[in-house]
Amino acid sequence: MPWLSGPSGLFHTAMTFAIVALALGTQAGKTSAQESSRLPRVGILSPYAAEASSFEDDIKGGLTDLGYVEGQSIEFETIFAEGRTDQLPALASELIERKVDVLVTTTAPAVHAAKQATSVVPIVIGGVDDAVEQGFVASLAKPGGNITGTSWLDAELSGKRLDLLKQALPDASRIGVLREAVGGGASARAVMLAAQGLGVQVYLWELRAPDELPDVFADMVRTEVVALNVLQSPMITSEATRIVRLASQNRLAAIFPDRRFIEAGGLMSYGPSLPSMYRRAATYVDRILKGAKPAEMPVEQPTLFELVVSLRTATLQGLSISESILVRADEVIE
Amino acid sequence: MIWRGSLFWKSVLLFGALVGGASIVTGGSEIYFAYQENKQRLIQLQRESALATAATIDRFFGDIERQMRWVNASWRSPDARGFEQRYLDTLRLLRQVPAITDISDLNEAGREQLRISRLSLDVVRSDADRSREPVFSEAQRNGRYFSPVTFRKESEPYVTMALAGSGNRGGVTAADVNLKFIWDVISQVEVANGGRAFVIDGNGQLIVDPDISRVLRRTDLSGLEQVQAALAPGGVAGDRSLVRDRDGIEVLSAHAIVPSTGWLVFVESPLSEALAPVYASLLRTGGLLAFGLLLSMLACLVLARRITDPIRALREGAVRVGSGDLDHRIEVRTGDELEALAEQFNDMTARLKEAQAKSERVAMLKRFLSPHLAEVLVSSDEKRILDSHRSDVTIVFCDLRGFTAFSEESEPEEIMGLLAEYHAALGALIHEFEGTLERFVGDGLMVLFNDPLPCPDPAARAVRMALAMRARVEELAQRWRLYGYDVGFGIGIAQGYTTLGQIGFEGRFDYAAIGSIPNLASRLCGEAKNRQILITQRVWAEVEQIAEIEPVGELTLKGIHKPVAAFNVRSLKVVSGASEQKRALA
């Protein structure tokens, strides 16, 4: 064919070039899309026993809701401290050694342990009383370090719990406060402050080990406190059933930090929904795995607070709860 | 200006430019208008979305307001019982509206009666004087008041909504609303093409955003062009179409105002995604354009080839023919004017070749024939004449008497001069009587009649010519005698079938008559004395009507068996009584 020669030859060369370039380009595009096959690894440090808290389930559930599939797109390393606060530093270090990409934990002692174990691996707080006051973040709006997550205003809430307890039992004038002997005691101080405003007398008991519980309660009875404000901590949450039983046995009207205690038979609880906080923490994990920096992720505070009252327990203990609390309660268990 | 260059590339480029130009213009304008349309449509959609979102936010506060007014209306009496009722109703309100974190109740004097909170301690009947706070004063004045947005703990956005009481009770109810609850509203706003909706307050602070971190982080958007334009007095109506969002991405931006609070809802979508269909169309059009250009280039190449190849063939043909190759024929099979042109060129070449061949023949014939005869002969186009054939011809031989003696005695210049005159004279006569000079040797000539040019009366012409020759040479001889040259002239004429044709060899062919008749004529010429024209019986038979002829008896000629009856032509017969002149001529 006469037109294959001469100037047409140039055309053919150009077309060949174009086709080859196109083919190479698509190939390059394909190969760059294939990234390294190592799965992201999330380390969960639960201060509780597995059955004592929904922490692990909610973190994993939250990530599942976001589309992660364990084994296919994400890996988990979970360690349970089972309430042994003193073990937390060692357990945190172990998780770090397992080369997790992000560490999720809850409560101040656990976060402290994690903070000591690493200043590089991102740490997500599933819930802590006061992230600023504990020194985990520079400010709620701009954490500035490798730690971020959800904070549940426990100091304020502890004071509010006292307020609600007093409203529930207007005649109560001697109220006890139970806390774990760990941390800075900010919640306890808030309770003391609130007590002044409310005009009640509060007595503080600090728990160092679960075995001390019977003695502590015996002491409470001796001190003639009629109501109890239980403060949040790993040990206390792990011992929820026992504490509820002891309170009930000793006819102490107790207000607890979250509804797990109510399910165990407690009288009142007021606080944010922990599962929803844990699931918010899962969104932090997701964003960090996608490249967000903890230093720039603001700490979230809870928006929903539940007041749960168990009339069943009240009846059992022979207590009558004021109408205002019953009206105010988000949930009343008959 | 002449654009010098190959016709091929000229047409390729021109055609390509035309097609390309047309495609680019149509494609480009299409894309431009599609872009504009798309942009306008998207902004319109976004504006509607912003309005809808603003309305939803209004409803959000409207719901809270409604519930608050219900509580307000429940106030029956200012006594303790009424207060108790009020207190419980307020607690119910708190339970029903999770968005409210604190509720304050101020009486008509601005003194706080109730303060119920989810986080801080409840305060009952404090009677604190809050009459100077805008919460009280503004609400009293306008019926409803929205405080500026504040950030609790430097992070959480709150607004206080205060309502003035109605009916039989004055006073103000103020609720602190956590704006994170509007996040639901915003996150449900669907913006096409990966866009987002967000809300800013009157200072350009981000207060609601699908990504709640941005709000908690305290993002100030007052620097954005679209925000400034919207916040400027009277700037609400205009939408900025092409601006950059907080991340620096170009976006299409539309906004609407939330009537109750004065906040601004922005709906923005990235320009690149919004225009993705346009880009897709652009790519498509571009691809089609490129493809079309390619096709047209190819078509052009083919077309141009089809034109330039025949033209090149024509040019090369012309060069070859010009340089002498008259056998070359141009091959062009395009079925159009170019083929016709090539045909005509080939015709011309063929004719050129013919003409060349003819002129060669003419040149050859001109040696024997008079130029006129040669032309005539050639134009009658008979190559055959040169082939051997037999014709009934009249052959005339003539030569000078005493020429040999003369040439022995004379100088070459004299001989040549005499011959020149002689030949000139006789040549003219041959030409006049349309005879064919077959050959000449020195002073001898042989002339043919009736071949190669046919004529009806060859013998008569021959005789007339012979007589004219005799007379002419006589004239010349008289002059020559003055110089001392003494020569005579004799002629022999015979007629009959003779073989004629080309004889000779390559490079030197001659037209010759061979046979007895030329012999006869030649011998007769030899026998003729000065002034004699000897003819055969045959010739005599042909011309005895027109000439005065006397017999000279039977002659024995060399090379001829039988004696030949010969006759001498004295003169032409004169018509009616001019016999004296006849005699004078004899």
GROMACS .gro file of N, CA and C in nm, chain A residues 2-3 5-8 11 15 130 140-142 153 156-157 159-160 163-164 167 194 197-198 270 280 284 287 296-305 323-330, chain B residues 8-9 12 84 87-89 91-92 94-95 98 101 116-122 152-156 178 180-181 183 211-218 293-294 297-298 301-302 305 309:
model
  270
    2PRO      N    1   0.056   0.207  -0.098
    2PRO     CA    2   0.148   0.319  -0.118
    2PRO      C    3   0.152   0.411   0.004
    3TRP      N    4   0.049   0.417   0.087
    3TRP     CA    5   0.049   0.522   0.188
    3TRP      C    6   0.116   0.482   0.319
    5SER      N    7   0.433   0.439   0.335
    5SER     CA    8   0.569   0.493   0.332
    5SER      C    9   0.565   0.643   0.353
    6GLY      N   10   0.675   0.700   0.365
    6GLY     CA   11   0.689   0.846   0.368
    6GLY      C   12   0.630   0.909   0.494
    7PRO      N   13   0.559   1.018   0.478
    7PRO     CA   14   0.509   1.093   0.595
    7PRO      C   15   0.417   1.007   0.681
    8SER      N   16   0.348   0.912   0.622
    8SER     CA   17   0.256   0.828   0.700
    8SER      C   18   0.335   0.746   0.802
   11PHE      N   19   0.332   0.903   1.128
   11PHE     CA   20   0.206   0.887   1.198
   11PHE      C   21   0.201   0.755   1.273
   15MET      N   22   0.141   0.695   1.667
   15MET     CA   23   0.030   0.617   1.722
   15MET      C   24   0.080   0.504   1.810
  130ASP      N   25  -1.120   1.361   8.323
  130ASP     CA   26  -1.085   1.495   8.277
  130ASP      C   27  -0.950   1.491   8.207
  140LEU      N   28  -0.890   2.072   7.536
  140LEU     CA   29  -0.986   1.984   7.469
  140LEU      C   30  -0.987   2.011   7.318
  141ALA      N   31  -0.972   2.140   7.280
  141ALA     CA   32  -0.980   2.174   7.138
  141ALA      C   33  -0.857   2.127   7.061
  142LYS      N   34  -0.739   2.136   7.125
  142LYS     CA   35  -0.616   2.095   7.057
  142LYS      C   36  -0.530   2.013   7.152
  153LEU      N   37  -1.616   1.419   8.178
  153LEU     CA   38  -1.644   1.522   8.278
  153LEU      C   39  -1.675   1.462   8.415
  156GLU      N   40  -1.725   1.697   8.734
  156GLU     CA   41  -1.855   1.766   8.743
  156GLU      C   42  -1.965   1.669   8.775
  157LEU      N   43  -1.961   1.555   8.705
  157LEU     CA   44  -2.068   1.459   8.721
  157LEU      C   45  -2.072   1.402   8.862
  159GLY      N   46  -2.002   1.558   9.128
  159GLY     CA   47  -2.073   1.656   9.209
  159GLY      C   48  -2.222   1.651   9.182
  160LYS      N   49  -2.258   1.639   9.055
  160LYS     CA   50  -2.399   1.635   9.018
  160LYS      C   51  -2.467   1.513   9.076
  163ASP      N   52  -2.572   1.585   9.408
  163ASP     CA   53  -2.690   1.670   9.401
  163ASP      C   54  -2.816   1.586   9.380
  164LEU      N   55  -2.807   1.493   9.288
  164LEU     CA   56  -2.923   1.411   9.256
  164LEU      C   57  -2.957   1.317   9.371
  167GLN      N   58  -3.138   1.512   9.617
  167GLN     CA   59  -3.274   1.540   9.572
  167GLN      C   60  -3.361   1.417   9.586
  194ALA      N   61  -1.932   2.025   9.622
  194ALA     CA   62  -2.077   2.020   9.603
  194ALA      C   63  -2.146   2.003   9.738
  197GLY      N   64  -2.212   2.320   9.907
  197GLY     CA   65  -2.325   2.393   9.853
  197GLY      C   66  -2.458   2.329   9.891
  198LEU      N   67  -2.457   2.198   9.908
  198LEU     CA   68  -2.583   2.130   9.934
  198LEU      C   69  -2.614   2.121  10.083
  270TYR      N   70  -2.614   0.787   8.729
  270TYR     CA   71  -2.621   0.906   8.644
  270TYR      C   72  -2.487   0.922   8.572
  280ARG      N   73  -1.787   0.625   7.003
  280ARG     CA   74  -1.727   0.749   6.954
  280ARG      C   75  -1.576   0.732   6.948
  284TYR      N   76  -1.254   0.764   6.646
  284TYR     CA   77  -1.120   0.820   6.655
  284TYR      C   78  -1.018   0.722   6.599
  287ARG      N   79  -1.030   0.726   6.224
  287ARG     CA   80  -0.968   0.843   6.162
  287ARG      C   81  -0.816   0.837   6.172
  296GLU      N   82  -0.421   1.696   6.652
  296GLU     CA   83  -0.516   1.790   6.595
  296GLU      C   84  -0.660   1.744   6.609
  297MET      N   85  -0.682   1.634   6.680
  297MET     CA   86  -0.819   1.585   6.694
  297MET      C   87  -0.874   1.627   6.830
  298PRO      N   88  -0.976   1.711   6.831
  298PRO     CA   89  -1.026   1.760   6.960
  298PRO      C   90  -1.090   1.648   7.040
  299VAL      N   91  -1.086   1.665   7.173
  299VAL     CA   92  -1.147   1.568   7.263
  299VAL      C   93  -1.298   1.594   7.266
  300GLU      N   94  -1.374   1.486   7.258
  300GLU     CA   95  -1.519   1.502   7.261
  300GLU      C   96  -1.573   1.478   7.400
  301GLN      N   97  -1.675   1.555   7.432
  301GLN     CA   98  -1.742   1.535   7.561
  301GLN      C   99  -1.878   1.471   7.535
  302PRO      N  100  -1.931   1.405   7.633
  302PRO     CA  101  -2.059   1.341   7.606
  302PRO      C  102  -2.170   1.443   7.590
  303THR      N  103  -2.270   1.408   7.514
  303THR     CA  104  -2.384   1.496   7.497
  303THR      C  105  -2.508   1.441   7.566
  304LEU      N  106  -2.511   1.310   7.586
  304LEU     CA  107  -2.629   1.249   7.648
  304LEU      C  108  -2.594   1.194   7.785
  305PHE      N  109  -2.675   1.230   7.882
  305PHE     CA  110  -2.654   1.179   8.018
  305PHE      C  111  -2.780   1.107   8.061
  323GLU      N  112  -4.037   1.276   9.413
  323GLU     CA  113  -4.105   1.284   9.285
  323GLU      C  114  -4.020   1.354   9.179
  324SER      N  115  -3.949   1.456   9.226
  324SER     CA  116  -3.872   1.531   9.126
  324SER      C  117  -3.769   1.443   9.057
  325ILE      N  118  -3.708   1.354   9.131
  325ILE     CA  119  -3.609   1.264   9.069
  325ILE      C  120  -3.678   1.167   8.974
  326LEU      N  121  -3.794   1.119   9.017
  326LEU     CA  122  -3.864   1.026   8.930
  326LEU      C  123  -3.908   1.093   8.801
  327VAL      N  124  -3.950   1.219   8.813
  327VAL     CA  125  -3.989   1.293   8.692
  327VAL      C  126  -3.868   1.315   8.603
  328ARG      N  127  -3.758   1.340   8.668
  328ARG     CA  128  -3.638   1.376   8.594
  328ARG      C  129  -3.570   1.254   8.531
  329ALA      N  130  -3.594   1.136   8.592
  329ALA     CA  131  -3.521   1.017   8.547
  329ALA      C  132  -3.550   0.986   8.401
  330ASP      N  133  -3.443   0.948   8.331
  330ASP     CA  134  -3.462   0.908   8.192
  330ASP      C  135  -3.518   0.767   8.184
  342PHE      N  136   0.148   1.775  -0.117
  342PHE     CA  137   0.100   1.673  -0.024
  342PHE      C  138   0.083   1.731   0.116
  343TRP      N  139   0.193   1.789   0.168
  343TRP     CA  140   0.185   1.839   0.305
  343TRP      C  141   0.096   1.961   0.316
  346VAL      N  142  -0.250   1.822   0.339
  346VAL     CA  143  -0.269   1.754   0.468
  346VAL      C  144  -0.289   1.855   0.579
  418GLU      N  145  -4.415   2.450   9.259
  418GLU     CA  146  -4.383   2.308   9.255
  418GLU      C  147  -4.416   2.252   9.117
  421TYR      N  148  -4.175   2.367   8.869
  421TYR     CA  149  -4.049   2.296   8.885
  421TYR      C  150  -4.054   2.159   8.817
  422LEU      N  151  -4.161   2.088   8.840
  422LEU     CA  152  -4.171   1.954   8.780
  422LEU      C  153  -4.183   1.963   8.628
  423ASP      N  154  -4.261   2.066   8.583
  423ASP     CA  155  -4.274   2.081   8.438
  423ASP      C  156  -4.139   2.110   8.373
  425LEU      N  157  -3.854   2.011   8.490
  425LEU     CA  158  -3.776   1.888   8.488
  425LEU      C  159  -3.817   1.798   8.372
  426ARG      N  160  -3.947   1.800   8.345
  426ARG     CA  161  -3.995   1.720   8.231
  426ARG      C  162  -3.935   1.773   8.101
  428LEU      N  163  -3.659   1.922   8.067
  428LEU     CA  164  -3.518   1.882   8.060
  428LEU      C  165  -3.505   1.738   8.011
  429ARG      N  166  -3.595   1.655   8.059
  429ARG     CA  167  -3.587   1.514   8.017
  429ARG      C  168  -3.623   1.499   7.871
  432PRO      N  169  -3.309   1.656   7.517
  432PRO     CA  170  -3.170   1.627   7.552
  432PRO      C  171  -3.074   1.738   7.514
  435THR      N  172  -2.902   2.173   7.815
  435THR     CA  173  -2.815   2.134   7.926
  435THR      C  174  -2.854   2.206   8.056
  450ILE      N  175  -3.191   2.469   8.663
  450ILE     CA  176  -3.177   2.324   8.660
  450ILE      C  177  -3.073   2.289   8.554
  451SER      N  178  -2.983   2.197   8.594
  451SER     CA  179  -2.872   2.166   8.502
  451SER      C  180  -2.844   2.017   8.500
  452ARG      N  181  -2.789   1.974   8.391
  452ARG     CA  182  -2.747   1.834   8.385
  452ARG      C  183  -2.609   1.816   8.449
  453LEU      N  184  -2.532   1.919   8.449
  453LEU     CA  185  -2.394   1.906   8.494
  453LEU      C  186  -2.366   1.980   8.625
  454SER      N  187  -2.415   2.100   8.631
  454SER     CA  188  -2.389   2.175   8.755
  454SER      C  189  -2.503   2.153   8.854
  455LEU      N  190  -2.481   2.197   8.972
  455LEU     CA  191  -2.581   2.176   9.077
  455LEU      C  192  -2.705   2.258   9.048
  456ASP      N  193  -2.819   2.202   9.076
  456ASP     CA  194  -2.944   2.278   9.061
  456ASP      C  195  -2.949   2.389   9.167
  486ARG      N  196  -1.806   2.624   7.564
  486ARG     CA  197  -1.775   2.580   7.700
  486ARG      C  198  -1.649   2.498   7.698
  487LYS      N  199  -1.567   2.523   7.799
  487LYS     CA  200  -1.437   2.456   7.808
  487LYS      C  201  -1.358   2.477   7.678
  488GLU      N  202  -1.384   2.591   7.618
  488GLU     CA  203  -1.312   2.628   7.496
  488GLU      C  204  -1.338   2.531   7.382
  489SER      N  205  -1.441   2.450   7.394
  489SER     CA  206  -1.459   2.348   7.292
  489SER      C  207  -1.603   2.326   7.251
  490GLU      N  208  -1.693   2.319   7.347
  490GLU     CA  209  -1.829   2.280   7.315
  490GLU      C  210  -1.914   2.403   7.282
  512ASN      N  211  -2.707   2.277   7.360
  512ASN     CA  212  -2.581   2.224   7.308
  512ASN      C  213  -2.594   2.207   7.156
  514LYS      N  214  -2.415   2.065   6.948
  514LYS     CA  215  -2.379   1.937   6.887
  514LYS      C  216  -2.502   1.861   6.843
  515PHE      N  217  -2.618   1.896   6.901
  515PHE     CA  218  -2.741   1.826   6.862
  515PHE      C  219  -2.790   1.867   6.726
  517TRP      N  220  -2.592   1.867   6.486
  517TRP     CA  221  -2.507   1.787   6.397
  517TRP      C  222  -2.590   1.686   6.319
  545ASP      N  223  -1.821   1.715   6.029
  545ASP     CA  224  -1.706   1.665   6.102
  545ASP      C  225  -1.698   1.744   6.232
  546ILE      N  226  -1.743   1.684   6.340
  546ILE     CA  227  -1.760   1.759   6.464
  546ILE      C  228  -1.626   1.808   6.519
  547SER      N  229  -1.519   1.739   6.482
  547SER     CA  230  -1.388   1.783   6.531
  547SER      C  231  -1.358   1.926   6.489
  548ARG      N  232  -1.402   1.960   6.368
  548ARG     CA  233  -1.372   2.094   6.321
  548ARG      C  234  -1.436   2.199   6.410
  549VAL      N  235  -1.555   2.168   6.460
  549VAL     CA  236  -1.623   2.263   6.548
  549VAL      C  237  -1.553   2.270   6.682
  550LEU      N  238  -1.523   2.152   6.737
  550LEU     CA  239  -1.461   2.146   6.869
  550LEU      C  240  -1.323   2.209   6.870
  551ARG      N  241  -1.263   2.207   6.750
  551ARG     CA  242  -1.129   2.263   6.739
  551ARG      C  243  -1.133   2.414   6.731
  552ARG      N  244  -1.252   2.473   6.723
  552ARG     CA  245  -1.267   2.618   6.711
  552ARG      C  246  -1.210   2.667   6.579
  627LEU      N  247  -0.961   1.393   1.446
  627LEU     CA  248  -0.845   1.454   1.382
  627LEU      C  249  -0.758   1.346   1.318
  628LEU      N  250  -0.739   1.241   1.396
  628LEU     CA  251  -0.657   1.130   1.347
  628LEU      C  252  -0.716   1.075   1.217
  631MET      N  253  -0.677   1.315   0.943
  631MET     CA  254  -0.538   1.318   0.897
  631MET      C  255  -0.510   1.199   0.805
  632LEU      N  256  -0.556   1.083   0.852
  632LEU     CA  257  -0.535   0.962   0.771
  632LEU      C  258  -0.604   0.976   0.636
  635LEU      N  259  -0.416   1.209   0.432
  635LEU     CA  260  -0.295   1.149   0.376
  635LEU      C  261  -0.330   1.068   0.251
  636VAL      N  262  -0.433   0.985   0.269
  636VAL     CA  263  -0.472   0.900   0.157
  636VAL      C  264  -0.515   0.984   0.037
  639ARG      N  265  -0.230   1.169  -0.123
  639ARG     CA  266  -0.154   1.075  -0.204
  639ARG      C  267  -0.219   1.053  -0.337
  643ASP      N  268   0.023   1.161  -0.622
  643ASP     CA  269   0.088   1.053  -0.698
  643ASP      C  270   0.066   1.066  -0.847
   0.00000   0.00000   0.00000
